[in-house]
XYZ file of C-alpha atoms in Angstrom:
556
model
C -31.325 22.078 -5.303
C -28.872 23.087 -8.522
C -27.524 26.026 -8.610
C -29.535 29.049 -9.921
C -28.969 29.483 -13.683
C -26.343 31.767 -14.628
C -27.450 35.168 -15.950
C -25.295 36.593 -18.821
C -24.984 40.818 -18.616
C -22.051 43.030 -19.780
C -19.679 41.512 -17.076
C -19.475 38.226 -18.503
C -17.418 37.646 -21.559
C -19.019 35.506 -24.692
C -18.256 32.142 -25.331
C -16.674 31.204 -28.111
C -18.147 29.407 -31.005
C -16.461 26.301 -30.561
C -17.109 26.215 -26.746
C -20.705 26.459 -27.157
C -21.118 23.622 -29.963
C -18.530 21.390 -28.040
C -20.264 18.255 -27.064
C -21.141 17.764 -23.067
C -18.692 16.264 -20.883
C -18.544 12.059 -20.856
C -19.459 12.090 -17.306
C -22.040 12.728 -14.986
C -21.048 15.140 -11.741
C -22.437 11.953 -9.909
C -20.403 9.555 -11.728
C -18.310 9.089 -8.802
C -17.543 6.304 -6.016
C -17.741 6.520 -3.179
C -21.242 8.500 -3.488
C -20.558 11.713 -2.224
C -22.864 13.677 0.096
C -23.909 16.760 -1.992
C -24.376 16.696 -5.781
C -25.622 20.698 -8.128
C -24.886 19.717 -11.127
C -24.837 22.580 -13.904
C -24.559 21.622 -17.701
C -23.639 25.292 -18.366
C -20.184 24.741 -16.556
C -18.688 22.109 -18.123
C -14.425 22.741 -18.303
C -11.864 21.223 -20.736
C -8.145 21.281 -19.318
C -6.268 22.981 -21.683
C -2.416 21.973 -22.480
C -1.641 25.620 -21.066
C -3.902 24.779 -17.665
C -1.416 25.414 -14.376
C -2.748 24.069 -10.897
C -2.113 27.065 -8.296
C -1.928 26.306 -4.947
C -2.052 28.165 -1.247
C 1.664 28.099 -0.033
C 0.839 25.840 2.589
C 3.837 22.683 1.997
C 0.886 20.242 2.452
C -1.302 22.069 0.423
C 1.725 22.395 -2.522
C 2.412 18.317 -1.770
C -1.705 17.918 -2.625
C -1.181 19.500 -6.006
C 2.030 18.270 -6.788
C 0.456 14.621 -6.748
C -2.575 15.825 -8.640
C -0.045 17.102 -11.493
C 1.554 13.731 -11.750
C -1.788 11.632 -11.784
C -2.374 14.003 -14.705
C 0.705 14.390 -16.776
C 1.706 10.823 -18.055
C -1.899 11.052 -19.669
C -2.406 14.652 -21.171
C 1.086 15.033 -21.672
C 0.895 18.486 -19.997
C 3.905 20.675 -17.805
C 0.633 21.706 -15.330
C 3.061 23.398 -13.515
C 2.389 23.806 -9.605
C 2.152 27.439 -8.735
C 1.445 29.166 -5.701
C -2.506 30.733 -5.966
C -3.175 34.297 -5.991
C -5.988 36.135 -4.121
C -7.907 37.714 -6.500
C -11.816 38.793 -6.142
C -13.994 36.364 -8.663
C -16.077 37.609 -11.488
C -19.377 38.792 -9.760
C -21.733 36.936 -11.908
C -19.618 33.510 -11.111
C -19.497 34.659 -7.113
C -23.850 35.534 -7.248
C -24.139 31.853 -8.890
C -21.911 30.276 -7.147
C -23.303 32.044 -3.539
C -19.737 32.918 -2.520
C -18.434 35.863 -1.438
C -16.865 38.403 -4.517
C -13.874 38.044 -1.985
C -13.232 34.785 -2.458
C -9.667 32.729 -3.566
C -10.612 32.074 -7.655
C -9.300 29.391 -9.671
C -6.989 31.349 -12.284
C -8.883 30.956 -15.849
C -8.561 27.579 -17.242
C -6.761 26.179 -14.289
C -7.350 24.038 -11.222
C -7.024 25.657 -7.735
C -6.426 23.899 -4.384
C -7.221 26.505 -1.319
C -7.381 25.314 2.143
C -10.694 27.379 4.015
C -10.815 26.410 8.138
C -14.118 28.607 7.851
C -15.759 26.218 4.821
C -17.338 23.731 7.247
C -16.301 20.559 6.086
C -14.251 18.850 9.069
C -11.157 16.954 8.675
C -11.398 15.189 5.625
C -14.779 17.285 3.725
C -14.433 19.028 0.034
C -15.923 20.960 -1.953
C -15.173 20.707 -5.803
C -16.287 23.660 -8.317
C -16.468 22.961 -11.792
C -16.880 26.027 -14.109
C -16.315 27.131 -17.467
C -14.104 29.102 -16.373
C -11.807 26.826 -14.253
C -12.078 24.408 -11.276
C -11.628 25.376 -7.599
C -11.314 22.688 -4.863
C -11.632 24.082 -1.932
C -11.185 21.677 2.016
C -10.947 22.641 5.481
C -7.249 20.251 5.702
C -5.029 18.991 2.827
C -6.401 15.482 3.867
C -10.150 16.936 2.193
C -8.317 18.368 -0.741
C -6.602 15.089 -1.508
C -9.797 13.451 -1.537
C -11.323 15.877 -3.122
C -8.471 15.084 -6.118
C -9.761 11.562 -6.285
C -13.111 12.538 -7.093
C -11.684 15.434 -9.624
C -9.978 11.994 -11.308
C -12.614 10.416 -11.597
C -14.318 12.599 -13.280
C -11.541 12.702 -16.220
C -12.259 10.708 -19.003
C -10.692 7.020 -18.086
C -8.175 7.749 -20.225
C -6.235 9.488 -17.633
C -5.049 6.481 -16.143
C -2.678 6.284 -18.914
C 0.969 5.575 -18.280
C 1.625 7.290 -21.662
C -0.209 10.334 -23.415
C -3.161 9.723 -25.383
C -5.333 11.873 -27.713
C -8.193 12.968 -25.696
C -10.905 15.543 -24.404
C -9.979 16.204 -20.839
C -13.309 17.185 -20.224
C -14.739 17.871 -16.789
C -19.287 17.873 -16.055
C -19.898 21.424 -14.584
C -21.452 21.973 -11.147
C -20.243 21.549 -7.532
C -19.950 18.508 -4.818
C -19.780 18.955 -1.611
C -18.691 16.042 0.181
C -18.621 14.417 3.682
C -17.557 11.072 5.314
C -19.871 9.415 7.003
C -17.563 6.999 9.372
C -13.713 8.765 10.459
C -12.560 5.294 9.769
C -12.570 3.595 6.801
C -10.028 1.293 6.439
C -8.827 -2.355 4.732
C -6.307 -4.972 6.171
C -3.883 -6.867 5.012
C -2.583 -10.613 5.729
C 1.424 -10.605 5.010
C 2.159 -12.838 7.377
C 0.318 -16.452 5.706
C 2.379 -15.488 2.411
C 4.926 -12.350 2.664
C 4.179 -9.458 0.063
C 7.363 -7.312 -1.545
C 7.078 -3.924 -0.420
C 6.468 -2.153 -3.882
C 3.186 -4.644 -3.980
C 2.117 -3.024 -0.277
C 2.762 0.564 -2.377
C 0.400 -0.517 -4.698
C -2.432 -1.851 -2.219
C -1.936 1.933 -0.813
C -2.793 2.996 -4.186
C -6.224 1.418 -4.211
C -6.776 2.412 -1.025
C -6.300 5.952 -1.516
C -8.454 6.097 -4.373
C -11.221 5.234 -2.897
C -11.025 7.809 -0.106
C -9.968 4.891 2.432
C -7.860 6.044 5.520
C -6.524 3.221 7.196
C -4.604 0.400 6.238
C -4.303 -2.715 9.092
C -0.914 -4.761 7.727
C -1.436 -8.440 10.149
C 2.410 -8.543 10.475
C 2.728 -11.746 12.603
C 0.715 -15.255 12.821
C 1.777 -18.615 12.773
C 3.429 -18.873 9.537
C 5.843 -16.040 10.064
C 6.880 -13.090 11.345
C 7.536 -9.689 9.109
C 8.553 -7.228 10.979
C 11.945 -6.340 12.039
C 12.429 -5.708 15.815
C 15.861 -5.164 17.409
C 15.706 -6.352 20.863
C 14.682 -9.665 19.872
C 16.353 -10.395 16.076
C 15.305 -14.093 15.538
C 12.030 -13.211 15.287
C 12.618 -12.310 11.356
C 15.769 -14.263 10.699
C 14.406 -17.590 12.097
C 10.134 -16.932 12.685
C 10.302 -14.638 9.067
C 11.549 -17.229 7.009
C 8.576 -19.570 5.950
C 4.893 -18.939 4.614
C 2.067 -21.002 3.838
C 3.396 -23.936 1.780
C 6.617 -23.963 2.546
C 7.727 -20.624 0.527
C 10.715 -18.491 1.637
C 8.679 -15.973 3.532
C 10.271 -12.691 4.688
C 10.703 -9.653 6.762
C 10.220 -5.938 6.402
C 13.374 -3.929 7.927
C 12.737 -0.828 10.030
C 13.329 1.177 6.857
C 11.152 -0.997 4.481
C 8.368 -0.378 7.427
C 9.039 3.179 7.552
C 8.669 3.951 3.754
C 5.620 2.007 3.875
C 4.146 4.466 6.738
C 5.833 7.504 4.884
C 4.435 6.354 1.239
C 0.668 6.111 2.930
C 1.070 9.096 5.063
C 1.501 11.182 1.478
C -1.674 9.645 0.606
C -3.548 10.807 4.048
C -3.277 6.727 5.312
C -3.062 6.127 8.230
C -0.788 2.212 9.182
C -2.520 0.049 11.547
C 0.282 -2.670 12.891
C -0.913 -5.830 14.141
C 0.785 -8.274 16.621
C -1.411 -10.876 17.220
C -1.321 -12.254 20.464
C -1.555 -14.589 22.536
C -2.569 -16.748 20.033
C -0.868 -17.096 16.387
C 2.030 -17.122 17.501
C 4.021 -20.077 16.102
C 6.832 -18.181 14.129
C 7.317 -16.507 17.362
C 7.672 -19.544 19.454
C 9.921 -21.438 16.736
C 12.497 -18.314 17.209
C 12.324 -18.172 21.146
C 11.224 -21.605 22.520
C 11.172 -19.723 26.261
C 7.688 -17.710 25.260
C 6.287 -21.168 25.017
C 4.137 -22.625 27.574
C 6.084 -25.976 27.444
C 9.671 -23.939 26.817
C 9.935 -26.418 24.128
C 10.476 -24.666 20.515
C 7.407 -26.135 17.804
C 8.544 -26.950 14.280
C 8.032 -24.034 12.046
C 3.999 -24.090 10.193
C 3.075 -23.859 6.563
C -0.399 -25.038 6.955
C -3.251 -23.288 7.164
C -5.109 -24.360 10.818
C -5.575 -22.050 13.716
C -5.497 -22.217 17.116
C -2.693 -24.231 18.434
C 0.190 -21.954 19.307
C 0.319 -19.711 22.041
C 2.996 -17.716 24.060
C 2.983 -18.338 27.781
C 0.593 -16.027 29.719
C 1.894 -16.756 33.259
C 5.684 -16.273 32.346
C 7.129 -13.097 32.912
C 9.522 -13.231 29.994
C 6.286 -13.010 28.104
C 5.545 -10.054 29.281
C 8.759 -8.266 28.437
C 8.839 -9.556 25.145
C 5.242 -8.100 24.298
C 6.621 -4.758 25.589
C 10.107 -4.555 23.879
C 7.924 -5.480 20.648
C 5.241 -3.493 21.128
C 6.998 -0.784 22.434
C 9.342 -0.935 19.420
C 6.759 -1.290 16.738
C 4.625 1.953 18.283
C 7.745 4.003 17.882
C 7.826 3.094 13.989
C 4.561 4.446 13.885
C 2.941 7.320 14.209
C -0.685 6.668 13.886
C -2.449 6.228 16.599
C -3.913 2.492 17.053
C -1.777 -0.321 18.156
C -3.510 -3.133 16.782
C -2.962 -6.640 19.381
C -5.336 -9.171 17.928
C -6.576 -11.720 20.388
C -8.530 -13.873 18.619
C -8.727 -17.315 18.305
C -6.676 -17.988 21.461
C -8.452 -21.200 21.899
C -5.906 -22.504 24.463
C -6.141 -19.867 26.560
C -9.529 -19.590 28.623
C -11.206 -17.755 30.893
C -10.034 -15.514 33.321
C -5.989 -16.461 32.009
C -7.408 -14.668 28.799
C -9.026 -11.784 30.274
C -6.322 -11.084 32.535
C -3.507 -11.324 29.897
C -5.493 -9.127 27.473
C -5.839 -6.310 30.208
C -1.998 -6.519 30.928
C -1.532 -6.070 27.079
C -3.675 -3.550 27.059
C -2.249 -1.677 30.181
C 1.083 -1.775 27.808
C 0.170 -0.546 24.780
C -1.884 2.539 27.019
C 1.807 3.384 28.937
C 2.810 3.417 25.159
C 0.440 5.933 24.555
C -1.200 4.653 21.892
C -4.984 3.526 21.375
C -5.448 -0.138 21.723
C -7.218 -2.025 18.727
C -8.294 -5.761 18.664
C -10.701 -8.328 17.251
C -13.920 -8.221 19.269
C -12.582 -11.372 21.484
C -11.337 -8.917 23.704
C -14.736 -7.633 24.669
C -14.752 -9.720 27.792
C -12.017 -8.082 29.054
C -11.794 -4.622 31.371
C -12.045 -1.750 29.231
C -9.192 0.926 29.051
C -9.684 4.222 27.632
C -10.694 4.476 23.816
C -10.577 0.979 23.202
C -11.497 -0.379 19.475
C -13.140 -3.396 19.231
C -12.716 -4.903 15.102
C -16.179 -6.837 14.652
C -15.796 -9.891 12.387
C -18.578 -12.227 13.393
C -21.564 -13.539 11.162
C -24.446 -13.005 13.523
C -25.212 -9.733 14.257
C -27.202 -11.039 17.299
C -23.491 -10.625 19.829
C -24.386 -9.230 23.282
C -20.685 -9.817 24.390
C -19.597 -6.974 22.261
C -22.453 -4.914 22.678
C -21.582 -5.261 26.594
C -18.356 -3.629 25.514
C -19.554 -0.720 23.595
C -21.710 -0.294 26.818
C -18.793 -0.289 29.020
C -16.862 2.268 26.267
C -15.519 0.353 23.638
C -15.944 1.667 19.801
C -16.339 -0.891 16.986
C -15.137 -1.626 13.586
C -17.482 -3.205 11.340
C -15.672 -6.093 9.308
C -18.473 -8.776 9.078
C -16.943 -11.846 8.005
C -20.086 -12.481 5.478
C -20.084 -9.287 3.868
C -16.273 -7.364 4.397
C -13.809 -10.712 4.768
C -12.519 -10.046 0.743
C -10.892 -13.598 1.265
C -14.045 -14.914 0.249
C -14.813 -16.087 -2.733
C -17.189 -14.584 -5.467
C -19.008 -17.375 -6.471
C -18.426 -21.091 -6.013
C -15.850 -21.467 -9.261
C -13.972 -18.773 -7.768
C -10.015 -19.856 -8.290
C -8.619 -18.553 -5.211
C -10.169 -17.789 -1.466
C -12.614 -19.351 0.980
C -15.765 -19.846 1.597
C -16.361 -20.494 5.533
C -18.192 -16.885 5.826
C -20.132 -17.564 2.760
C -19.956 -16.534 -1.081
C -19.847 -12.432 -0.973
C -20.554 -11.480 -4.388
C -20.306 -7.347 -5.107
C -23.889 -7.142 -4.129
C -23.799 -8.865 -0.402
C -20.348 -6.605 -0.354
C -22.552 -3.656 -0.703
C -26.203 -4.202 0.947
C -25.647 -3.952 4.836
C -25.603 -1.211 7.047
C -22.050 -0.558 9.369
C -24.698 2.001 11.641
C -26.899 -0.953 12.432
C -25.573 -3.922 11.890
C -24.651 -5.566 15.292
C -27.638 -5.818 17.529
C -27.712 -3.558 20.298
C -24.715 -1.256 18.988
C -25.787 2.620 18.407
C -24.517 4.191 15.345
C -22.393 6.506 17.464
C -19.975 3.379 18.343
C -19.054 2.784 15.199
C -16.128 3.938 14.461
C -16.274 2.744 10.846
C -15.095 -0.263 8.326
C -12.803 -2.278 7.116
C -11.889 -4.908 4.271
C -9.407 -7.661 5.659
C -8.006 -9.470 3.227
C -6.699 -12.939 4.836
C -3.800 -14.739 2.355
C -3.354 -18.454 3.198
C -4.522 -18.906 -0.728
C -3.268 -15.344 -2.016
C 0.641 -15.543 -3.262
C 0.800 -12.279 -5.602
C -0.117 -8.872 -6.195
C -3.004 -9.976 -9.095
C -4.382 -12.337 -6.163
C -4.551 -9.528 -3.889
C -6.350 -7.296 -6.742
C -8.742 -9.544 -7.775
C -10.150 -10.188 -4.815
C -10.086 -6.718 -3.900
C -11.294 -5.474 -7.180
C -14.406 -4.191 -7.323
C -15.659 -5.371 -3.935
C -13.057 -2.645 -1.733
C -15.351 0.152 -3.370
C -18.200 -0.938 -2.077
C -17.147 -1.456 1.244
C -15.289 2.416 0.825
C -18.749 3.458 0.147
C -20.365 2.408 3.254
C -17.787 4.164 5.083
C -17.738 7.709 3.030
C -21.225 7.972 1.667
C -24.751 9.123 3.901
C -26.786 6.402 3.800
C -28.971 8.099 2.050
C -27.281 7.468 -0.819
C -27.659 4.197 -0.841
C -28.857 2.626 -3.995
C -27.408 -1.009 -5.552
C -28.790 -0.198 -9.219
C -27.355 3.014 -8.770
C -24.362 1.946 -7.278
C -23.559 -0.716 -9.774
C -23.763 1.257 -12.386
C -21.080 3.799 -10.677
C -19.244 1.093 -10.754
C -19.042 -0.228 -14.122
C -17.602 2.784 -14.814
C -14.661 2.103 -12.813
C -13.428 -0.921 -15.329
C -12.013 0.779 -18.044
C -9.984 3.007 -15.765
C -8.564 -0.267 -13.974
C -7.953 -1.824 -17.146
C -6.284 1.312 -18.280
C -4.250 1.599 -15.811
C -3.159 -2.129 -15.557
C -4.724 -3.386 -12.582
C -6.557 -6.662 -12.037
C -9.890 -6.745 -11.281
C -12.965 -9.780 -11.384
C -15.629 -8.715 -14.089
C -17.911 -9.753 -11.504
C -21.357 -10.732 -13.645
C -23.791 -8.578 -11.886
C -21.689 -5.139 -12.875
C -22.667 -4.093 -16.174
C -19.443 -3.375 -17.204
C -18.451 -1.954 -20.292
C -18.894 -4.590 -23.723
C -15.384 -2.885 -25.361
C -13.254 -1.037 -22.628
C -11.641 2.462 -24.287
C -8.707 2.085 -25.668
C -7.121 5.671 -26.811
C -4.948 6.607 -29.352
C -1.564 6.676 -28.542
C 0.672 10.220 -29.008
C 3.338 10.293 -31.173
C 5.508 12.339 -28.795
C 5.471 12.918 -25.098
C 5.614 16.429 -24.054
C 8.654 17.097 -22.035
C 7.500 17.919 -18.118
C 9.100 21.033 -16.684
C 7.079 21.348 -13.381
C 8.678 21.169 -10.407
C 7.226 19.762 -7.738
């Protein structure tokens, strides 16, 4: 229900002339993807930041961090200092606390600034906001400084697209009045990336983090090793990157991440509430491995190095010992790089390896990566296999119809929903697409959209889903645009199955959302598909460049 109308007595100043002729904000409060959960709008409350506008913040360093990055997403725009300050408790205006139902004791946003307050007591779990727009200011307001940061995506989004401006523009920096409350639905909600088929720079990997983030997405799944090479750095056994990291699919250089290139990756999403997912994928794509240390092989024999594209060849010996130790110096070495909790092993396609060899070398690698003390993740092949404690099982079938895996849930296991027909963003668009595949199917933004993670595979209760995620496989993906326009705008629709109720759920209304999005991507230089069932924007904005940038004196 919106909010009770405001009622205007001695207590509340007048508005000025100019404030009550100005024209409505260009957004709707529910102009916003993902969907969120709760939606009062009030055209009454509409806010335009002011040059002079400071963002005050509890002391909290997490808290401070939150605003700091919402000041820089909204200088190189406005042109504003928005210097970060530290918030002041001060009782709100009672008319604004009675229409607002808050208590008159309440943290206020200082007048014609934003304020970012953490509340345990607000009810909103571990990643929940609530967003206040008023005439008077804007108050976000989250139970952790993961909520607030999402609540700042939604607060940018709500900006004119303009903001995504490298440089300042001429603008109205005009904000719809009216709260949001907001919810996920799924704790994970996630998208994955192949850098092992063609090796991505680490500034590209920044960028992906980017997209991620503003979408309210919390977990990205980097596929570090497969056939074609090996990326990530690991001291015990070196020639994994200097011999298995040096080719890709056709023939390209490849490459490696160092401990410290991994480590400002982790540190870089970790800013941005992400949460790394590392995946060794074994026993099966494992050809760059096996080039580097013929011993893992089940011959002992080392195989020439692959550029192709095939799957289901290679695969490291699962009744050698050496094996063994190698998936725990690896594992164990990777794990202590990262301090999320899921240890990602793969296991699929491991057509070589049958049976009761693959069940029982599964539950060994699954013992390890327990001692390690982290949560084991894999592709739902491993369902056959004994179940340890918290296991995750990542769905990526076609047919929903999978009693295998819904054994395992049965048995303990949790799933995450990455259909290959609806989430695999390798896929093409349409038949003419340029770049992907099409063994899943075509998933245009529509079949990205219309299914249901909470009852998708037969037999699975809502409950067991942990959430989503996007993989994004890159045998024919060599650069960042690739990466984007596949992604872009198919990753917000899978980011809104994972955040929004499915209540929400709506493709007209949904599409239209996400039209929207376009002329901030465009803005801000990103590549994106103008898939043909969006109605996107005819002419995206373009605004009028400043003559001068205003110097920026915040601190951080």
């Amino acid at each position: 229900m919106p909010s009770p109308a405001r009622e205007v007595d001695a207590a509340t100043p007048p508005r000025a002339a100019g404030e009550l002729l100005a024209p409505p904000a260009p957004h709707r409060l529910t102009d916003v993807v993902p969907a969120p959960a709760q939606v009062q709008p009030d055209p009454t409350g509409d806010w335009v930041l002011p040059a002079e506008a400071v963002i005050a913040a509890n002391a909290d360093p997490a808290v401070l961090a939150v605003a700091a990055q919402l000041a820089e997403l909204l200088r190189p725009a406005t042109g504003y200092p928005l210097p970060v300050v530290h918030a002041a408790s001060r009782p709100l205006p009672v008319a604004d606390a009675a229409s607002r139902s808050l208590p008159v004791t309440d943290t206020a946003a200082p007048v014609g600034g934003i304020a970012l307050l953490l509340d345990e007591a607000a009810g909103l779990g571990a990643e929940g906001y609530r967003l206040d727009v008023t005439r008077d200011g804007v108050r976000l307001t989250a139970g952790t400084a993961t909520g607030l940061f999402h609540g700042v995506q939604t607060l940018r989004q709500l900006l004119p697209p303009a903001i995504e401006s490298p440089t300042p523009v001429t603008a109205r920096w005009a904000l719809p009045g009216g709260t949001i409350t907001d919810t996920p639905r799924f704790p994970y909600r996630g998208a994955m990336l192949d850098v092992a088929r063609h090796f991505f720079a680490v500034e590209d990997i920044l960028r992906v983090v980017d997209h991620l983030a503003r979408y309210k997405l919390n977990h990205l799944h980097l596929h570090l090793t497969d056939d074609q090479g090996w990326r990530i750095a690991v001291d015990s056994w070196p020639r994994l990157t200097a011999v298995g990291g040096a080719t890709e699919v056709g023939g390209g250089p490849g490459g490696h991440y160092t401990k410290a290139d991994y480590q400002r990756i982790v540190s870089y999403a970790a800013a941005r509430h992400i949460t790394i997912v590392p995946e060794i994928d074994l026993p099966g794509h494992t050809n760059s491995a096996l080039v580097a240390y013929p011993e893992l092989a089940p011959d002992k024999i080392a195989p020439p190095p692959y550029t192709g594209t095939e799957v289901g060849f290679s695969y490291v010996d699962p009744a050698d010992e050496r094996t063994y130790d190698f998936i725990a110096d690896v594992l164990g070495e990777v794990a202590a790089l990262t301090p999320g909790p899921l240890l990602h092993i793969g296991g699929d396609e491991a057509f070589k390896v049958k049976g009761e060899v693959y069940t029982g070398f599964v539950e060994r690698v699954q013992r390890i990566v327990a001692d390690l003390g982290k949560t084991v993740v894999g592709w739902h092949q491993l369902a056959p296999a004994g179940h340890v404690d918290g296991r995750v099982l990542q769905w990526w079938g076609t047919n929903a119809d999978d009693p295998t895996t819904a054994d395992a849930v049965r048995r303990g296991a949790r799933l995450i929903l990455s259909p290959g027909n609806h989430a695999y963003l390798d896929m093409k668009y349409a038949p003419d697409t340029p770049i992907g595949h099409d063994w899943a199917g075509l998933i245009d933004v529509r079949k990205a959209y219309d299914w249901d993670p909470g009852t998708h595979v037969s037999d699975v209760p809502t409950m067991a889903v942990l959430g989503v995620e996007a993989p994004l496989w890159t045998e024919s993906v060599t650069s960042l645009a690739d990466i984007e326009f596949l992604l872009l705008p198919r990753l917000p629709a899978i980011a809104e199955l994972g955040w929004s109720p499915r209540a929400t759920h709506d493709w007209a209304d949904f599409r239209d959302r996400l039209a929207g999005q376009g002329p901030r991507w465009a803005t801000a230089g990103i590549t994106f598909h103008r898939a043909p069932e969006v109605p996107w924007p005819n002419t995206p904005t373009i605004p009028t460049q400043r003559d001068t940038t205003q110097t920026d004196t915040a601190t951080a």
